[in-house]
């Protein structure tokens, strides 16, 4: 794989939209320190009445908005090349500055929460644009510590982020993969090559050999990675205990604005009711490919081994615009801008973060990271990330910085909705049975497998881990391996062989360093599936409702946002309906396969 310096510029994103030069960045960093000092001098110990409450929140808002491009620039620079020493040092420096500013400004929250609640509500009435932020502050009051403790914890911010940074360094810098060999021929291997190509390889011998070589390298780092993860877990547990939460689950779900019943429901219902459908899909893949057995290493391959359309970056633009045109002219214009203005980093290079993500800094356009392989399934990945981009593109235009980001529970709904819209467009674009089967199998293997299986099994495993931590325990590689293998065996039953190396997949996901994030993929896709079905029957009215939901940002909680879109997530019916929909897609795959093999 090539070095970042050898990548074509048109395949990279343009960070000059954040800062034209590194000198501009350094100046902004110096200015923000001065502005922080000014805020402290002006307001510390002086927040006593409604006017000073509104003024300090306004000043803090201005400071916060200026911090966003600084943090974004540092993080995005590093994410495209973890081997870049200058980017790594810059990110570390910004982390320290952010921690210092967080400590210096921690008095704002502390002093506001020392005021009488009626005064805060009066300030909320005087400045309604801050009402959501003030209400969230009041909600946090039972878990607020002494101001000195809050300042000390804030000062340790960059230290508390250490485990995640160490995880990425181990994974993307230290871990070097040797070529693997099949029948005397050597093939290159890396994290991105394995997850972008070899997992999907049609040739069974190559695919399984790649999985074996990849797993062997992971195994070399399992103990360091497990220790890193345990450090992160203990930080979360300590924070939960210090603040007086009943459990680590309550602590982590607090910011998501949902209770534990919604969390447990996603895991329990899917583990029980989706598993039979996915086992049926696995057996269909085995039959079509003529495999001697179905192993964990075979689960990501496309259903049709000889029908895999390819697509260029420029061709993907047309697919995005046509497939998502139902979202309206403004949305399509955003898609054009994302290509014309280089919001997207398509390159494959050494040290680049794995997977794909969208960063949406307030006051600026979103940035999308993806490693383009030219496989047609990348259309779904890009549509997914542009779903995040479109969400915050609209939310940022209509909400202030405190109100624009919704609960993590809802965050994957707009992204997975785009995958459904793209699939619907592709299905309607052709009458060819093989193409239709390819599209439906991609919906299953990419959209639903990724969000309802991969991430859901992460969540089921993660819940078991947190149960250990909540009881005051620790984890190591052996425990994590056993937990992961047990969850995989429970879901796949005897239909899929959980071959050696599968238990190490807990090492592959950064999501475990982001709280209770994995289960929210299935939660978001449950909402998206129901809204998608509404769009199929109601058309523009359902689209208008959905656009309004996106514009609403974080001014409502997940239950309220879903209700705006016509979905009631206080019951298990939407989830059961979504699972039934997945089952119907697999029915169609079985029928199309019979026709094709006819």
mmCIF file with all atom_site columns, C-alpha atoms in Angstrom, residues 136-227:
data_model
loop_
_atom_site.group_PDB
_atom_site.id
_atom_site.type_symbol
_atom_site.label_atom_id
_atom_site.label_alt_id
_atom_site.label_comp_id
_atom_site.label_asym_id
_atom_site.label_entity_id
_atom_site.label_seq_id
_atom_site.pdbx_PDB_ins_code
_atom_site.Cartn_x
_atom_site.Cartn_y
_atom_site.Cartn_z
_atom_site.occupancy
_atom_site.B_iso_or_equiv
_atom_site.pdbx_formal_charge
_atom_site.auth_seq_id
_atom_site.auth_comp_id
_atom_site.auth_asym_id
_atom_site.auth_atom_id
_atom_site.pdbx_PDB_model_num
ATOM 1  C CA . UNK A 1 136 ? -29.612 19.379  29.972 1.00 0.00 ? 136 UNK A CA 1
ATOM 2  C CA . UNK A 1 137 ? -27.544 21.083  32.676 1.00 0.00 ? 137 UNK A CA 1
ATOM 3  C CA . UNK A 1 138 ? -30.395 20.725  35.163 1.00 0.00 ? 138 UNK A CA 1
ATOM 4  C CA . UNK A 1 139 ? -30.703 17.042  34.250 1.00 0.00 ? 139 UNK A CA 1
ATOM 5  C CA . UNK A 1 140 ? -27.011 16.549  35.105 1.00 0.00 ? 140 UNK A CA 1
ATOM 6  C CA . UNK A 1 141 ? -27.299 18.234  38.491 1.00 0.00 ? 141 UNK A CA 1
ATOM 7  C CA . UNK A 1 142 ? -27.666 15.031  40.607 1.00 0.00 ? 142 UNK A CA 1
ATOM 8  C CA . UNK A 1 143 ? -24.384 13.734  39.168 1.00 0.00 ? 143 UNK A CA 1
ATOM 9  C CA . UNK A 1 144 ? -22.346 16.927  39.406 1.00 0.00 ? 144 UNK A CA 1
ATOM 10 C CA . UNK A 1 145 ? -19.275 16.847  41.668 1.00 0.00 ? 145 UNK A CA 1
ATOM 11 C CA . UNK A 1 146 ? -17.633 19.604  43.713 1.00 0.00 ? 146 UNK A CA 1
ATOM 12 C CA . UNK A 1 147 ? -16.197 22.332  41.409 1.00 0.00 ? 147 UNK A CA 1
ATOM 13 C CA . UNK A 1 148 ? -12.627 21.408  42.368 1.00 0.00 ? 148 UNK A CA 1
ATOM 14 C CA . UNK A 1 149 ? -13.265 17.774  41.484 1.00 0.00 ? 149 UNK A CA 1
ATOM 15 C CA . UNK A 1 150 ? -14.848 18.734  38.151 1.00 0.00 ? 150 UNK A CA 1
ATOM 16 C CA . UNK A 1 151 ? -11.820 20.893  37.311 1.00 0.00 ? 151 UNK A CA 1
ATOM 17 C CA . UNK A 1 152 ? -9.401  18.099  38.191 1.00 0.00 ? 152 UNK A CA 1
ATOM 18 C CA . UNK A 1 153 ? -11.273 15.553  36.087 1.00 0.00 ? 153 UNK A CA 1
ATOM 19 C CA . UNK A 1 154 ? -11.419 17.966  33.142 1.00 0.00 ? 154 UNK A CA 1
ATOM 20 C CA . UNK A 1 155 ? -7.648  18.518  33.393 1.00 0.00 ? 155 UNK A CA 1
ATOM 21 C CA . UNK A 1 156 ? -7.146  14.768  32.960 1.00 0.00 ? 156 UNK A CA 1
ATOM 22 C CA . UNK A 1 157 ? -9.166  14.796  29.713 1.00 0.00 ? 157 UNK A CA 1
ATOM 23 C CA . UNK A 1 158 ? -6.297  13.942  27.375 1.00 0.00 ? 158 UNK A CA 1
ATOM 24 C CA . UNK A 1 159 ? -5.075  11.251  29.789 1.00 0.00 ? 159 UNK A CA 1
ATOM 25 C CA . UNK A 1 160 ? -8.531  9.658   29.873 1.00 0.00 ? 160 UNK A CA 1
ATOM 26 C CA . UNK A 1 161 ? -8.456  9.577   26.056 1.00 0.00 ? 161 UNK A CA 1
ATOM 27 C CA . UNK A 1 162 ? -5.144  7.705   26.222 1.00 0.00 ? 162 UNK A CA 1
ATOM 28 C CA . UNK A 1 163 ? -6.521  4.143   25.861 1.00 0.00 ? 163 UNK A CA 1
ATOM 29 C CA . UNK A 1 164 ? -8.297  4.975   22.602 1.00 0.00 ? 164 UNK A CA 1
ATOM 30 C CA . UNK A 1 165 ? -5.195  6.661   21.202 1.00 0.00 ? 165 UNK A CA 1
ATOM 31 C CA . UNK A 1 166 ? -3.065  3.713   22.297 1.00 0.00 ? 166 UNK A CA 1
ATOM 32 C CA . UNK A 1 167 ? -5.515  1.318   20.630 1.00 0.00 ? 167 UNK A CA 1
ATOM 33 C CA . UNK A 1 168 ? -5.214  3.204   17.331 1.00 0.00 ? 168 UNK A CA 1
ATOM 34 C CA . UNK A 1 169 ? -1.422  3.360   17.580 1.00 0.00 ? 169 UNK A CA 1
ATOM 35 C CA . UNK A 1 170 ? -1.196  -0.379  18.155 1.00 0.00 ? 170 UNK A CA 1
ATOM 36 C CA . UNK A 1 171 ? -3.614  -1.141  15.350 1.00 0.00 ? 171 UNK A CA 1
ATOM 37 C CA . UNK A 1 172 ? -2.538  1.323   12.677 1.00 0.00 ? 172 UNK A CA 1
ATOM 38 C CA . UNK A 1 173 ? 1.147   1.981   13.390 1.00 0.00 ? 173 UNK A CA 1
ATOM 39 C CA . UNK A 1 174 ? 2.773   -0.938  15.219 1.00 0.00 ? 174 UNK A CA 1
ATOM 40 C CA . UNK A 1 175 ? 0.817   -3.804  13.678 1.00 0.00 ? 175 UNK A CA 1
ATOM 41 C CA . UNK A 1 176 ? 2.583   -4.810  10.448 1.00 0.00 ? 176 UNK A CA 1
ATOM 42 C CA . UNK A 1 177 ? 1.142   -7.608  8.318  1.00 0.00 ? 177 UNK A CA 1
ATOM 43 C CA . UNK A 1 178 ? 3.314   -9.947  6.283  1.00 0.00 ? 178 UNK A CA 1
ATOM 44 C CA . UNK A 1 179 ? 2.213   -11.142 2.857  1.00 0.00 ? 179 UNK A CA 1
ATOM 45 C CA . UNK A 1 180 ? 0.232   -14.370 2.942  1.00 0.00 ? 180 UNK A CA 1
ATOM 46 C CA . UNK A 1 181 ? 0.767   -17.224 0.497  1.00 0.00 ? 181 UNK A CA 1
ATOM 47 C CA . UNK A 1 182 ? -1.651  -19.396 -1.487 1.00 0.00 ? 182 UNK A CA 1
ATOM 48 C CA . UNK A 1 183 ? -0.390  -22.071 -3.894 1.00 0.00 ? 183 UNK A CA 1
ATOM 49 C CA . UNK A 1 184 ? 3.052   -20.496 -4.123 1.00 0.00 ? 184 UNK A CA 1
ATOM 50 C CA . UNK A 1 185 ? 1.780   -16.956 -4.802 1.00 0.00 ? 185 UNK A CA 1
ATOM 51 C CA . UNK A 1 186 ? 2.141   -14.171 -2.218 1.00 0.00 ? 186 UNK A CA 1
ATOM 52 C CA . UNK A 1 187 ? -0.530  -11.556 -1.589 1.00 0.00 ? 187 UNK A CA 1
ATOM 53 C CA . UNK A 1 188 ? -0.268  -8.251  0.363  1.00 0.00 ? 188 UNK A CA 1
ATOM 54 C CA . UNK A 1 189 ? -2.174  -7.815  3.621  1.00 0.00 ? 189 UNK A CA 1
ATOM 55 C CA . UNK A 1 190 ? -3.110  -4.840  5.793  1.00 0.00 ? 190 UNK A CA 1
ATOM 56 C CA . UNK A 1 191 ? -6.053  -3.812  7.944  1.00 0.00 ? 191 UNK A CA 1
ATOM 57 C CA . UNK A 1 192 ? -7.703  -1.893  5.101  1.00 0.00 ? 192 UNK A CA 1
ATOM 58 C CA . UNK A 1 193 ? -6.924  -4.562  2.510  1.00 0.00 ? 193 UNK A CA 1
ATOM 59 C CA . UNK A 1 194 ? -8.421  -7.274  4.687  1.00 0.00 ? 194 UNK A CA 1
ATOM 60 C CA . UNK A 1 195 ? -11.613 -5.407  5.580  1.00 0.00 ? 195 UNK A CA 1
ATOM 61 C CA . UNK A 1 196 ? -12.033 -3.793  2.148  1.00 0.00 ? 196 UNK A CA 1
ATOM 62 C CA . UNK A 1 197 ? -11.017 -6.689  -0.107 1.00 0.00 ? 197 UNK A CA 1
ATOM 63 C CA . UNK A 1 198 ? -9.970  -10.031 1.352  1.00 0.00 ? 198 UNK A CA 1
ATOM 64 C CA . UNK A 1 199 ? -13.071 -10.482 3.541  1.00 0.00 ? 199 UNK A CA 1
ATOM 65 C CA . UNK A 1 200 ? -15.128 -10.176 0.353  1.00 0.00 ? 200 UNK A CA 1
ATOM 66 C CA . UNK A 1 201 ? -12.821 -12.280 -1.857 1.00 0.00 ? 201 UNK A CA 1
ATOM 67 C CA . UNK A 1 202 ? -14.657 -14.807 -4.054 1.00 0.00 ? 202 UNK A CA 1
ATOM 68 C CA . UNK A 1 203 ? -11.795 -17.325 -4.017 1.00 0.00 ? 203 UNK A CA 1
ATOM 69 C CA . UNK A 1 204 ? -12.391 -19.395 -0.894 1.00 0.00 ? 204 UNK A CA 1
ATOM 70 C CA . UNK A 1 205 ? -8.799  -20.538 -0.520 1.00 0.00 ? 205 UNK A CA 1
ATOM 71 C CA . UNK A 1 206 ? -7.457  -16.966 -0.664 1.00 0.00 ? 206 UNK A CA 1
ATOM 72 C CA . UNK A 1 207 ? -10.200 -15.621 1.592  1.00 0.00 ? 207 UNK A CA 1
ATOM 73 C CA . UNK A 1 208 ? -9.680  -18.208 4.315  1.00 0.00 ? 208 UNK A CA 1
ATOM 74 C CA . UNK A 1 209 ? -5.886  -17.901 4.060  1.00 0.00 ? 209 UNK A CA 1
ATOM 75 C CA . UNK A 1 210 ? -6.177  -14.119 4.443  1.00 0.00 ? 210 UNK A CA 1
ATOM 76 C CA . UNK A 1 211 ? -8.433  -14.563 7.467  1.00 0.00 ? 211 UNK A CA 1
ATOM 77 C CA . UNK A 1 212 ? -5.947  -16.963 9.055  1.00 0.00 ? 212 UNK A CA 1
ATOM 78 C CA . UNK A 1 213 ? -2.961  -14.642 8.453  1.00 0.00 ? 213 UNK A CA 1
ATOM 79 C CA . UNK A 1 214 ? -4.900  -11.601 9.648  1.00 0.00 ? 214 UNK A CA 1
ATOM 80 C CA . UNK A 1 215 ? -6.042  -13.390 12.818 1.00 0.00 ? 215 UNK A CA 1
ATOM 81 C CA . UNK A 1 216 ? -2.532  -14.629 13.601 1.00 0.00 ? 216 UNK A CA 1
ATOM 82 C CA . UNK A 1 217 ? -1.233  -11.061 13.562 1.00 0.00 ? 217 UNK A CA 1
ATOM 83 C CA . UNK A 1 218 ? -4.112  -9.871  15.771 1.00 0.00 ? 218 UNK A CA 1
ATOM 84 C CA . UNK A 1 219 ? -3.265  -12.666 18.216 1.00 0.00 ? 219 UNK A CA 1
ATOM 85 C CA . UNK A 1 220 ? 0.278   -11.281 18.610 1.00 0.00 ? 220 UNK A CA 1
ATOM 86 C CA . UNK A 1 221 ? -1.217  -8.071  20.042 1.00 0.00 ? 221 UNK A CA 1
ATOM 87 C CA . UNK A 1 222 ? -4.188  -9.477  21.980 1.00 0.00 ? 222 UNK A CA 1
ATOM 88 C CA . UNK A 1 223 ? -2.773  -8.989  25.481 1.00 0.00 ? 223 UNK A CA 1
ATOM 89 C CA . UNK A 1 224 ? -1.676  -5.372  24.907 1.00 0.00 ? 224 UNK A CA 1
ATOM 90 C CA . UNK A 1 225 ? -5.008  -4.551  23.272 1.00 0.00 ? 225 UNK A CA 1
ATOM 91 C CA . UNK A 1 226 ? -6.969  -6.218  26.093 1.00 0.00 ? 226 UNK A CA 1
ATOM 92 C CA . UNK A 1 227 ? -5.024  -4.294  28.730 1.00 0.00 ? 227 UNK A CA 1
#
